[in-house]
PDB file of C-alpha atoms and ligand atoms in Angstrom:
ATOM      1  CA  MET M 541     -67.459  29.223 -26.555  1.00  0.00           C
ATOM      2  CA  ASN M 542     -63.934  30.636 -28.317  1.00  0.00           C
ATOM      3  CA  THR M 543     -62.752  28.423 -31.072  1.00  0.00           C
ATOM      4  CA  GLN M 544     -61.678  31.976 -32.852  1.00  0.00           C
ATOM      5  CA  HIS M 545     -58.182  32.047 -30.381  1.00  0.00           C
ATOM      6  CA  ASP M 546     -55.405  31.624 -32.910  1.00  0.00           C
ATOM      7  CA  TRP M 547     -54.287  28.386 -31.223  1.00  0.00           C
ATOM      8  CA  PHE M 548     -51.548  27.457 -33.362  1.00  0.00           C
ATOM      9  CA  LYS M 549     -49.333  30.033 -31.668  1.00  0.00           C
ATOM     10  CA  ILE M 550     -50.787  30.038 -28.171  1.00  0.00           C
ATOM     11  CA  LEU M 551     -49.856  26.522 -27.576  1.00  0.00           C
ATOM     12  CA  THR M 552     -46.280  27.470 -29.403  1.00  0.00           C
ATOM     13  CA  LYS M 553     -45.993  30.159 -27.002  1.00  0.00           C
ATOM     14  CA  CYS M 554     -46.902  27.617 -24.045  1.00  0.00           C
ATOM     15  CA  LYS M 555     -44.223  25.348 -25.206  1.00  0.00           C
ATOM     16  CA  ASN M 556     -41.568  28.263 -25.247  1.00  0.00           C
ATOM     17  CA  ASN M 557     -42.233  29.192 -21.858  1.00  0.00           C
ATOM     18  CA  VAL M 558     -41.971  25.501 -20.809  1.00  0.00           C
ATOM     19  CA  GLU M 559     -38.886  25.433 -21.983  1.00  0.00           C
ATOM     20  CA  GLU M 560     -37.504  28.251 -20.736  1.00  0.00           C
ATOM     21  CA  ALA M 561     -39.341  27.466 -17.312  1.00  0.00           C
ATOM     22  CA  ILE M 562     -37.395  23.780 -17.258  1.00  0.00           C
ATOM     23  CA  LYS M 563     -33.863  25.242 -17.904  1.00  0.00           C
ATOM     24  CA  PRO M 564     -33.157  25.929 -14.140  1.00  0.00           C
ATOM     25  CA  HIS M 565     -34.530  22.225 -13.177  1.00  0.00           C
ATOM     26  CA  LEU M 566     -32.299  20.667 -15.866  1.00  0.00           C
ATOM     27  CA  LYS M 567     -28.805  22.040 -14.378  1.00  0.00           C
ATOM     28  CA  THR M 568     -29.642  20.658 -11.311  1.00  0.00           C
ATOM     29  CA  LEU M 569     -30.320  17.050 -12.265  1.00  0.00           C
ATOM     30  CA  ASN M 570     -27.734  15.533  -9.907  1.00  0.00           C
ATOM     31  CA  GLU M 571     -29.682  17.390  -7.041  1.00  0.00           C
ATOM     32  CA  PRO M 572     -31.977  14.875  -5.147  1.00  0.00           C
ATOM     33  CA  GLN M 573     -35.345  16.304  -6.377  1.00  0.00           C
ATOM     34  CA  PRO M 574     -37.712  16.964  -3.404  1.00  0.00           C
ATOM     35  CA  ASP M 575     -40.918  15.394  -3.615  1.00  0.00           C
ATOM     36  CA  LEU M 576     -44.268  17.768  -3.637  1.00  0.00           C
ATOM     37  CA  GLY M 577     -46.689  15.181  -2.641  1.00  0.00           C
ATOM     38  CA  LYS M 578     -48.929  13.460  -5.055  1.00  0.00           C
ATOM     39  CA  GLY M 579     -50.538  15.204  -8.320  1.00  0.00           C
ATOM     40  CA  ALA M 580     -53.991  14.925  -8.763  1.00  0.00           C
ATOM     41  CA  GLY M 581     -52.995  12.056 -11.298  1.00  0.00           C
ATOM     42  CA  GLY M 582     -51.934  10.019  -8.374  1.00  0.00           C
ATOM     43  CA  ASP M 583     -48.247  10.022  -9.031  1.00  0.00           C
ATOM     44  CA  ALA M 584     -45.306  12.078  -7.478  1.00  0.00           C
ATOM     45  CA  MET M 585     -45.247  15.692  -7.969  1.00  0.00           C
ATOM     46  CA  LYS M 586     -41.806  17.105  -8.821  1.00  0.00           C
ATOM     47  CA  PRO M 587     -40.397  21.018  -8.925  1.00  0.00           C
ATOM     48  CA  VAL M 588     -40.313  20.367 -12.719  1.00  0.00           C
ATOM     49  CA  ASP M 589     -43.558  18.945 -12.932  1.00  0.00           C
ATOM     50  CA  LEU M 590     -45.384  22.451 -11.310  1.00  0.00           C
ATOM     51  CA  ALA M 591     -42.846  24.686 -13.050  1.00  0.00           C
ATOM     52  CA  ALA M 592     -43.967  23.477 -16.688  1.00  0.00           C
ATOM     53  CA  GLU M 593     -47.597  23.714 -15.410  1.00  0.00           C
ATOM     54  CA  LYS M 594     -47.089  27.406 -14.249  1.00  0.00           C
ATOM     55  CA  ALA M 595     -45.641  28.243 -17.427  1.00  0.00           C
ATOM     56  CA  ILE M 596     -48.658  27.075 -19.304  1.00  0.00           C
ATOM     57  CA  VAL M 597     -51.360  28.658 -16.959  1.00  0.00           C
ATOM     58  CA  ASN M 598     -49.469  31.942 -17.232  1.00  0.00           C
ATOM     59  CA  THR M 599     -49.565  32.100 -20.729  1.00  0.00           C
ATOM     60  CA  LEU M 600     -52.657  31.184 -21.179  1.00  0.00           C
ATOM     61  CA  GLN M 601     -54.051  33.673 -18.580  1.00  0.00           C
ATOM     62  CA  SER M 602     -51.366  36.287 -20.458  1.00  0.00           C
ATOM     63  CA  HIS M 603     -53.569  35.643 -23.344  1.00  0.00           C
ATOM     64  CA  ASP M 604     -56.807  36.746 -22.087  1.00  0.00           C
ATOM     65  CA  ILE M 605     -58.313  32.928 -22.164  1.00  0.00           C
ATOM     66  CA  SER M 606     -61.025  31.877 -19.951  1.00  0.00           C
ATOM     67  CA  PHE M 607     -60.705  28.475 -19.071  1.00  0.00           C
ATOM     68  CA  SER M 608     -61.156  25.329 -17.269  1.00  0.00           C
ATOM     69  CA  LEU M 609     -57.948  23.436 -16.098  1.00  0.00           C
ATOM     70  CA  ILE M 610     -57.923  19.245 -15.937  1.00  0.00           C
ATOM     71  CA  SER M 611     -54.146  18.731 -15.186  1.00  0.00           C
ATOM     72  CA  GLU M 612     -52.277  15.512 -14.095  1.00  0.00           C
ATOM     73  CA  GLU M 613     -50.560  17.822 -11.416  1.00  0.00           C
ATOM     74  CA  SER M 614     -53.286  20.415 -10.005  1.00  0.00           C
ATOM     75  CA  GLY M 615     -56.537  18.950 -11.012  1.00  0.00           C
ATOM     76  CA  PHE M 616     -59.103  21.064 -11.829  1.00  0.00           C
ATOM     77  CA  GLU M 617     -59.222  24.515 -11.505  1.00  0.00           C
ATOM     78  CA  LYS M 618     -61.088  27.142 -12.988  1.00  0.00           C
ATOM     79  CA  TYR M 619     -59.718  30.519 -14.760  1.00  0.00           C
ATOM     80  CA  GLY M 620     -61.191  34.071 -16.089  1.00  0.00           C
ATOM     81  CA  ASN M 621     -65.091  35.059 -16.516  1.00  0.00           C
ATOM     82  CA  ASN M 622     -66.414  32.324 -18.173  1.00  0.00           C
ATOM     83  CA  PRO M 623     -64.202  29.583 -17.540  1.00  0.00           C
ATOM     84  CA  GLU M 624     -66.684  27.191 -19.270  1.00  0.00           C
ATOM     85  CA  GLU M 625     -65.150  28.989 -22.591  1.00  0.00           C
ATOM     86  CA  CYS M 626     -63.003  26.219 -23.233  1.00  0.00           C
ATOM     87  CA  TYR M 627     -61.088  23.064 -21.531  1.00  0.00           C
ATOM     88  CA  ILE M 628     -57.294  22.852 -21.276  1.00  0.00           C
ATOM     89  CA  THR M 629     -56.177  19.237 -20.472  1.00  0.00           C
ATOM     90  CA  ILE M 630     -52.288  19.069 -19.998  1.00  0.00           C
ATOM     91  CA  ASP M 631     -49.891  16.883 -18.754  1.00  0.00           C
ATOM     92  CA  PRO M 632     -47.116  19.133 -18.049  1.00  0.00           C
ATOM     93  CA  ILE M 633     -44.174  16.959 -18.324  1.00  0.00           C
ATOM     94  CA  ASP M 634     -44.329  13.689 -19.914  1.00  0.00           C
ATOM     95  CA  GLY M 635     -41.878  11.144 -18.944  1.00  0.00           C
ATOM     96  CA  THR M 636     -40.535  13.036 -15.775  1.00  0.00           C
ATOM     97  CA  THR M 637     -38.716  10.057 -15.092  1.00  0.00           C
ATOM     98  CA  ASN M 638     -37.091  10.266 -18.389  1.00  0.00           C
ATOM     99  CA  LEU M 639     -36.457  13.765 -17.778  1.00  0.00           C
ATOM    100  CA  LEU M 640     -35.064  13.202 -13.953  1.00  0.00           C
ATOM    101  CA  ARG M 641     -32.459  10.823 -15.177  1.00  0.00           C
ATOM    102  CA  GLY M 642     -31.438  12.538 -18.363  1.00  0.00           C
ATOM    103  CA  LEU M 643     -33.072  10.205 -20.536  1.00  0.00           C
ATOM    104  CA  PRO M 644     -33.635  12.337 -23.676  1.00  0.00           C
ATOM    105  CA  PHE M 645     -37.203  11.482 -24.481  1.00  0.00           C
ATOM    106  CA  TYR M 646     -39.870  13.791 -22.566  1.00  0.00           C
ATOM    107  CA  ALA M 647     -43.018  16.033 -23.328  1.00  0.00           C
ATOM    108  CA  SER M 648     -45.261  18.581 -22.880  1.00  0.00           C
ATOM    109  CA  SER M 649     -48.970  17.862 -23.837  1.00  0.00           C
ATOM    110  CA  ILE M 650     -51.824  20.398 -24.022  1.00  0.00           C
ATOM    111  CA  ALA M 651     -55.315  19.846 -25.496  1.00  0.00           C
ATOM    112  CA  VAL M 652     -57.739  22.566 -25.916  1.00  0.00           C
ATOM    113  CA  SER M 653     -61.905  21.207 -25.938  1.00  0.00           C
ATOM    114  CA  LYS M 654     -65.075  22.771 -26.003  1.00  0.00           C
ATOM    115  CA  LYS M 655     -66.217  20.289 -23.754  1.00  0.00           C
ATOM    116  CA  PRO M 656     -64.489  18.075 -20.969  1.00  0.00           C
ATOM    117  CA  VAL M 657     -64.731  14.783 -23.413  1.00  0.00           C
ATOM    118  CA  ILE M 658     -61.506  13.385 -25.544  1.00  0.00           C
ATOM    119  CA  SER M 659     -63.460  13.520 -28.573  1.00  0.00           C
ATOM    120  CA  GLU M 660     -63.966  17.371 -28.229  1.00  0.00           C
ATOM    121  CA  VAL M 661     -60.635  18.241 -28.465  1.00  0.00           C
ATOM    122  CA  TYR M 662     -60.049  20.697 -31.337  1.00  0.00           C
ATOM    123  CA  ALA M 663     -56.422  22.118 -31.051  1.00  0.00           C
ATOM    124  CA  ALA M 664     -53.247  20.269 -29.511  1.00  0.00           C
ATOM    125  CA  LEU M 665     -49.720  20.557 -29.051  1.00  0.00           C
ATOM    126  CA  VAL M 666     -47.176  17.952 -27.676  1.00  0.00           C
ATOM    127  CA  ALA M 667     -43.698  19.425 -27.224  1.00  0.00           C
ATOM    128  CA  ASP M 668     -41.047  17.340 -27.659  1.00  0.00           C
ATOM    129  CA  LEU M 669     -38.631  19.214 -24.626  1.00  0.00           C
ATOM    130  CA  TYR M 670     -35.281  17.105 -25.503  1.00  0.00           C
ATOM    131  CA  HIS M 671     -35.150  18.205 -29.249  1.00  0.00           C
ATOM    132  CA  ASP M 672     -37.326  21.241 -29.149  1.00  0.00           C
ATOM    133  CA  ILE M 673     -39.525  19.394 -31.606  1.00  0.00           C
ATOM    134  CA  THR M 674     -43.657  20.351 -32.046  1.00  0.00           C
ATOM    135  CA  TYR M 675     -46.155  18.611 -32.736  1.00  0.00           C
ATOM    136  CA  ILE M 676     -49.672  20.272 -33.606  1.00  0.00           C
ATOM    137  CA  ALA M 677     -53.004  20.181 -34.888  1.00  0.00           C
ATOM    138  CA  GLN M 678     -56.432  21.407 -35.650  1.00  0.00           C
ATOM    139  CA  GLU M 679     -59.704  19.880 -36.010  1.00  0.00           C
ATOM    140  CA  ASN M 680     -59.846  19.637 -39.985  1.00  0.00           C
ATOM    141  CA  LYS M 681     -56.560  21.227 -40.438  1.00  0.00           C
ATOM    142  CA  GLY M 682     -53.873  18.685 -40.429  1.00  0.00           C
ATOM    143  CA  ALA M 683     -51.053  17.862 -38.168  1.00  0.00           C
ATOM    144  CA  TYR M 684     -47.722  19.337 -38.342  1.00  0.00           C
ATOM    145  CA  ARG M 685     -44.200  18.816 -36.816  1.00  0.00           C
ATOM    146  CA  ASP M 686     -42.119  22.076 -36.828  1.00  0.00           C
ATOM    147  CA  GLY M 687     -44.787  23.443 -39.251  1.00  0.00           C
ATOM    148  CA  LYS M 688     -44.192  20.581 -41.892  1.00  0.00           C
ATOM    149  CA  LYS M 689     -47.520  18.225 -42.447  1.00  0.00           C
ATOM    150  CA  ILE M 690     -47.125  14.885 -41.259  1.00  0.00           C
ATOM    151  CA  LYS M 691     -48.884  11.511 -42.351  1.00  0.00           C
ATOM    152  CA  THR M 692     -48.963   8.356 -40.598  1.00  0.00           C
ATOM    153  CA  SER M 693     -47.340   5.349 -41.661  1.00  0.00           C
ATOM    154  CA  GLN M 694     -49.100   3.140 -44.254  1.00  0.00           C
ATOM    155  CA  VAL M 695     -46.892  -0.151 -43.340  1.00  0.00           C
ATOM    156  CA  SER M 696     -49.616  -3.168 -43.202  1.00  0.00           C
ATOM    157  CA  SER M 697     -47.509  -5.892 -42.206  1.00  0.00           C
ATOM    158  CA  LEU M 698     -46.311  -6.515 -38.854  1.00  0.00           C
ATOM    159  CA  GLN M 699     -43.176  -8.193 -40.007  1.00  0.00           C
ATOM    160  CA  GLU M 700     -41.808  -4.691 -41.456  1.00  0.00           C
ATOM    161  CA  ALA M 701     -43.669  -2.970 -38.638  1.00  0.00           C
ATOM    162  CA  VAL M 702     -42.140  -1.441 -35.507  1.00  0.00           C
ATOM    163  CA  LEU M 703     -44.723  -1.660 -32.830  1.00  0.00           C
ATOM    164  CA  GLY M 704     -44.736   0.796 -29.690  1.00  0.00           C
ATOM    165  CA  ILE M 705     -46.047  -1.523 -26.437  1.00  0.00           C
ATOM    166  CA  ASP M 706     -46.305  -0.044 -22.960  1.00  0.00           C
ATOM    167  CA  LEU M 707     -46.088  -2.968 -20.444  1.00  0.00           C
ATOM    168  CA  ASN M 708     -44.798  -0.581 -17.661  1.00  0.00           C
ATOM    169  CA  THR M 709     -44.716  -1.380 -14.489  1.00  0.00           C
ATOM    170  CA  TYR M 710     -48.486  -2.294 -13.889  1.00  0.00           C
ATOM    171  CA  LYS M 711     -50.316  -5.802 -13.298  1.00  0.00           C
ATOM    172  CA  VAL M 712     -47.691  -7.487 -16.005  1.00  0.00           C
ATOM    173  CA  THR M 713     -48.462 -10.725 -15.212  1.00  0.00           C
ATOM    174  CA  GLU M 714     -52.148 -10.127 -16.292  1.00  0.00           C
ATOM    175  CA  ILE M 715     -51.396  -7.794 -18.959  1.00  0.00           C
ATOM    176  CA  ALA M 716     -48.208  -9.464 -20.942  1.00  0.00           C
ATOM    177  CA  PRO M 717     -50.220 -12.896 -21.492  1.00  0.00           C
ATOM    178  CA  LYS M 718     -53.074 -10.990 -23.977  1.00  0.00           C
ATOM    179  CA  LEU M 719     -50.019  -9.291 -26.056  1.00  0.00           C
ATOM    180  CA  THR M 720     -47.356 -12.448 -26.437  1.00  0.00           C
ATOM    181  CA  ASP M 721     -49.265 -13.589 -29.649  1.00  0.00           C
ATOM    182  CA  LEU M 722     -49.037  -9.758 -31.240  1.00  0.00           C
ATOM    183  CA  ILE M 723     -45.549  -9.341 -29.866  1.00  0.00           C
ATOM    184  CA  GLN M 724     -44.287 -12.816 -31.208  1.00  0.00           C
ATOM    185  CA  GLN M 725     -45.406 -11.720 -34.719  1.00  0.00           C
ATOM    186  CA  THR M 726     -43.871  -8.178 -34.587  1.00  0.00           C
ATOM    187  CA  LYS M 727     -40.602  -7.422 -35.958  1.00  0.00           C
ATOM    188  CA  HIS M 728     -39.392  -4.733 -33.806  1.00  0.00           C
ATOM    189  CA  ILE M 729     -40.782  -3.810 -29.959  1.00  0.00           C
ATOM    190  CA  ARG M 730     -40.200  -0.065 -28.817  1.00  0.00           C
ATOM    191  CA  HIS M 731     -40.958   1.724 -25.619  1.00  0.00           C
ATOM    192  CA  TYR M 732     -39.239   4.747 -24.940  1.00  0.00           C
ATOM    193  CA  GLY M 733     -41.338   5.985 -21.504  1.00  0.00           C
ATOM    194  CA  ALA M 734     -43.558   9.270 -22.523  1.00  0.00           C
ATOM    195  CA  ASN M 735     -46.396   8.182 -24.333  1.00  0.00           C
ATOM    196  CA  ALA M 736     -47.646  11.658 -25.629  1.00  0.00           C
ATOM    197  CA  LEU M 737     -44.549  11.906 -27.864  1.00  0.00           C
ATOM    198  CA  GLU M 738     -45.006   7.925 -28.569  1.00  0.00           C
ATOM    199  CA  LEU M 739     -48.430   8.635 -29.793  1.00  0.00           C
ATOM    200  CA  CYS M 740     -46.555  11.544 -32.599  1.00  0.00           C
ATOM    201  CA  TYR M 741     -44.145   8.965 -33.345  1.00  0.00           C
ATOM    202  CA  VAL M 742     -47.204   7.232 -34.698  1.00  0.00           C
ATOM    203  CA  ALA M 743     -48.821  10.783 -36.287  1.00  0.00           C
ATOM    204  CA  ASN M 744     -45.845  11.191 -37.902  1.00  0.00           C
ATOM    205  CA  GLY M 745     -44.756   7.493 -39.271  1.00  0.00           C
ATOM    206  CA  LEU M 746     -41.808   6.973 -37.180  1.00  0.00           C
ATOM    207  CA  THR M 747     -43.644   3.978 -35.684  1.00  0.00           C
ATOM    208  CA  ASP M 748     -46.539   2.033 -37.257  1.00  0.00           C
ATOM    209  CA  SER M 749     -48.991   1.845 -33.923  1.00  0.00           C
ATOM    210  CA  PHE M 750     -48.847   1.916 -30.044  1.00  0.00           C
ATOM    211  CA  VAL M 751     -50.509  -0.359 -27.889  1.00  0.00           C
ATOM    212  CA  ASP M 752     -51.287   0.349 -24.169  1.00  0.00           C
ATOM    213  CA  ILE M 753     -53.961  -1.804 -23.004  1.00  0.00           C
ATOM    214  CA  ARG M 754     -53.077  -1.729 -19.274  1.00  0.00           C
ATOM    215  CA  GLY M 755     -55.729   0.782 -18.077  1.00  0.00           C
ATOM    216  CA  LYS M 756     -53.272   2.687 -16.443  1.00  0.00           C
ATOM    217  CA  LEU M 757     -52.826   5.527 -18.634  1.00  0.00           C
ATOM    218  CA  ARG M 758     -54.607   8.928 -17.933  1.00  0.00           C
ATOM    219  CA  THR M 759     -56.677  10.966 -20.397  1.00  0.00           C
ATOM    220  CA  THR M 760     -53.901  13.663 -19.722  1.00  0.00           C
ATOM    221  CA  ASP M 761     -51.383  12.147 -21.144  1.00  0.00           C
ATOM    222  CA  VAL M 762     -53.211  11.250 -24.498  1.00  0.00           C
ATOM    223  CA  ALA M 763     -55.706  13.819 -24.920  1.00  0.00           C
ATOM    224  CA  ALA M 764     -53.711  15.884 -27.531  1.00  0.00           C
ATOM    225  CA  GLY M 765     -51.693  12.951 -29.151  1.00  0.00           C
ATOM    226  CA  PHE M 766     -55.231  11.396 -30.072  1.00  0.00           C
ATOM    227  CA  LEU M 767     -55.860  14.558 -31.957  1.00  0.00           C
ATOM    228  CA  ILE M 768     -52.595  14.960 -33.543  1.00  0.00           C
ATOM    229  CA  ILE M 769     -52.689  11.045 -34.700  1.00  0.00           C
ATOM    230  CA  LYS M 770     -56.517  11.617 -35.949  1.00  0.00           C
ATOM    231  CA  GLU M 771     -55.469  14.502 -37.852  1.00  0.00           C
ATOM    232  CA  ALA M 772     -52.345  12.765 -39.419  1.00  0.00           C
ATOM    233  CA  GLY M 773     -54.803  10.341 -40.998  1.00  0.00           C
ATOM    234  CA  GLY M 774     -54.201   7.651 -37.977  1.00  0.00           C
ATOM    235  CA  ILE M 775     -57.016   5.706 -36.252  1.00  0.00           C
ATOM    236  CA  ILE M 776     -57.304   5.148 -32.362  1.00  0.00           C
ATOM    237  CA  THR M 777     -59.719   2.463 -30.777  1.00  0.00           C
ATOM    238  CA  ASP M 778     -60.103   0.660 -27.627  1.00  0.00           C
ATOM    239  CA  PRO M 779     -59.091  -3.072 -28.073  1.00  0.00           C
ATOM    240  CA  ASN M 780     -62.466  -4.252 -28.930  1.00  0.00           C
ATOM    241  CA  LYS M 781     -62.465  -1.714 -31.806  1.00  0.00           C
ATOM    242  CA  GLN M 782     -64.846   0.852 -30.196  1.00  0.00           C
ATOM    243  CA  PRO M 783     -64.403   4.400 -30.107  1.00  0.00           C
ATOM    244  CA  VAL M 784     -62.335   5.556 -27.182  1.00  0.00           C
ATOM    245  CA  ASN M 785     -64.329   8.420 -26.007  1.00  0.00           C
ATOM    246  CA  VAL M 786     -63.846   9.040 -22.128  1.00  0.00           C
ATOM    247  CA  LYS M 787     -64.165  12.047 -20.147  1.00  0.00           C
ATOM    248  CA  LEU M 788     -61.446  14.290 -19.644  1.00  0.00           C
ATOM    249  CA  ASP M 789     -60.462  13.832 -15.890  1.00  0.00           C
ATOM    250  CA  PRO M 790     -57.165  13.213 -14.144  1.00  0.00           C
ATOM    251  CA  LYS M 791     -57.864  10.341 -12.658  1.00  0.00           C
ATOM    252  CA  GLN M 792     -59.946   8.968 -15.955  1.00  0.00           C
ATOM    253  CA  THR M 793     -57.866   5.779 -17.397  1.00  0.00           C
ATOM    254  CA  LEU M 794     -58.470   4.235 -20.492  1.00  0.00           C
ATOM    255  CA  LYS M 795     -57.056   1.636 -22.816  1.00  0.00           C
ATOM    256  CA  PHE M 796     -56.040   1.882 -26.317  1.00  0.00           C
ATOM    257  CA  VAL M 797     -54.528   1.063 -29.695  1.00  0.00           C
ATOM    258  CA  ALA M 798     -53.251   3.803 -32.268  1.00  0.00           C
ATOM    259  CA  SER M 799     -52.285   2.655 -35.915  1.00  0.00           C
ATOM    260  CA  GLY M 800     -51.303   4.609 -38.772  1.00  0.00           C
ATOM    261  CA  ASN M 801     -53.511   2.687 -40.681  1.00  0.00           C
ATOM    262  CA  THR M 802     -56.579   0.278 -40.781  1.00  0.00           C
ATOM    263  CA  LYS M 803     -54.985  -2.621 -41.642  1.00  0.00           C
ATOM    264  CA  ILE M 804     -52.215  -2.912 -39.274  1.00  0.00           C
ATOM    265  CA  HIS M 805     -54.930  -1.655 -36.893  1.00  0.00           C
ATOM    266  CA  ASP M 806     -56.938  -4.646 -37.509  1.00  0.00           C
ATOM    267  CA  THR M 807     -54.235  -7.409 -37.567  1.00  0.00           C
ATOM    268  CA  ILE M 808     -53.270  -6.064 -33.929  1.00  0.00           C
ATOM    269  CA  LEU M 809     -56.755  -6.009 -32.504  1.00  0.00           C
ATOM    270  CA  GLY M 810     -56.961  -9.408 -34.259  1.00  0.00           C
ATOM    271  CA  LEU M 811     -53.932 -10.736 -32.128  1.00  0.00           C
ATOM    272  CA  VAL M 812     -54.368  -8.906 -28.980  1.00  0.00           C
ATOM    273  CA  LYS M 813     -56.462 -11.045 -25.912  1.00  0.00           C
ATOM    274  CA  LEU M 814     -59.097  -9.880 -24.693  1.00  0.00           C
TER     275      LEU M 814
HETATM  276  C1  IPD R 983     -45.674   8.039 -17.978  1.00  0.00           C
HETATM  277  C2  IPD R 983     -45.631   7.850 -19.445  1.00  0.00           C
HETATM  278  C3  IPD R 983     -45.099   6.320 -19.945  1.00  0.00           C
HETATM  279  C4  IPD R 983     -46.008   6.015 -19.194  1.00  0.00           C
HETATM  280  C5  IPD R 983     -46.500   5.800 -17.722  1.00  0.00           C
HETATM  281  C6  IPD R 983     -47.286   7.485 -17.772  1.00  0.00           C
HETATM  282  P1  IPD R 983     -45.685  10.887 -16.772  1.00  0.00           P
HETATM  283  O1  IPD R 983     -46.084   9.527 -17.786  1.00  0.00           O
HETATM  284  O2  IPD R 983     -46.071   8.514 -20.432  1.00  0.00           O
HETATM  285  O3  IPD R 983     -44.581   6.414 -20.581  1.00  0.00           O
HETATM  286  O4  IPD R 983     -45.509   4.414 -19.258  1.00  0.00           O
HETATM  287  O5  IPD R 983     -47.573   5.231 -17.815  1.00  0.00           O
HETATM  288  O6  IPD R 983     -47.249   7.634 -16.042  1.00  0.00           O
HETATM  289  O7  IPD R 983     -46.057   9.810 -15.402  1.00  0.00           O
HETATM  290  O8  IPD R 983     -43.794  10.917 -16.818  1.00  0.00           O
HETATM  291  O9  IPD R 983     -46.437  11.983 -16.787  1.00  0.00           O
HETATM  292 CA1   CA R 984     -46.863  13.732 -16.040  1.00  0.00          CA
END
C-alpha cells in the first residue's frame, strides 16, 4: 500500500480537472440533459456526472497511481498494476439536481483508503464546485478549507444551533416522526441538497450538526466528509451512538449523526426516536 503519494496535491489536481471538465456542461443547462441510465448507486446518471468521474480517473492515472475505484456512477473498476494499493471512493458530483437547476450548492467528493471500509479513509477532498472552495484532510494532519485549518463548532445548545437535517424524498412518513422532538427544540433547520458539502459545513463550524437517518444515503457521498469532520474535531456515530464502520460500496447505505462536539451530539441522539 502506498500512503506516500502527496495526496493534498493529487486531490487538488483532481478537483481542478473536474472544474474544467464540467465547464461545458454548465453552459448548456438550459438544454435537455440526456439520461444515461442508472449509475452503480441507483440514481440516474447525467453527462456531467460521467465527465467529472472521467476527470478524476484520468488525473489519478496521470500520477501513475494504481487504484480500485468505488464510484457512485461506474461502480467498481480496477486501474494499474496493483489496484489493491489503494481504494478511491468517489461521488463525482454530489448534488447533481442542484447543478442542473443552477442552484449554487454541489460538490465533488474523493476519499482514499487502505481498505474498502469507511474507517480506513486516510485522505479526503470535498470541493464546493460552484464557489471553488476546497475542503481537504489527511489522517492525523487536520482538516483545511482552502489551506486554512478548520475546526468544528462548540455550540452545545439546540436553542442556538443551526442543524442540517436530510428528509429528502424517502419514507418521509416513517422518518419524519422520529425527528419531530429534535426539530421542535432546534432554533434553525437547514438542508441544501449536497450532503458531502453539508458535512464540510459541520467540519468548518458553519453548521453545528447534520442528521441523516433515512438509511438512503450512500457511502460514496460521505466517505470523504467523514474524515474531514473527524480531522476538524467533530464526532460521527449512528443514531444508537455506535461507530459507523461500513464497507465502501456504491450500494451500501448508512444512517448517521455528525456533530461539532460531543455535548450537542448527545442531546441530538437523546431526541431522535429510534
Ligand atoms: C444527493 C445529495 C442530497 C441527498 C440525496 C443524495 P447526489 O446526492 O447528497 O443532498 O439528499 O440523498 O442522493 O444524488 O446528487 O449525488
Ligand atoms: Ca452523485
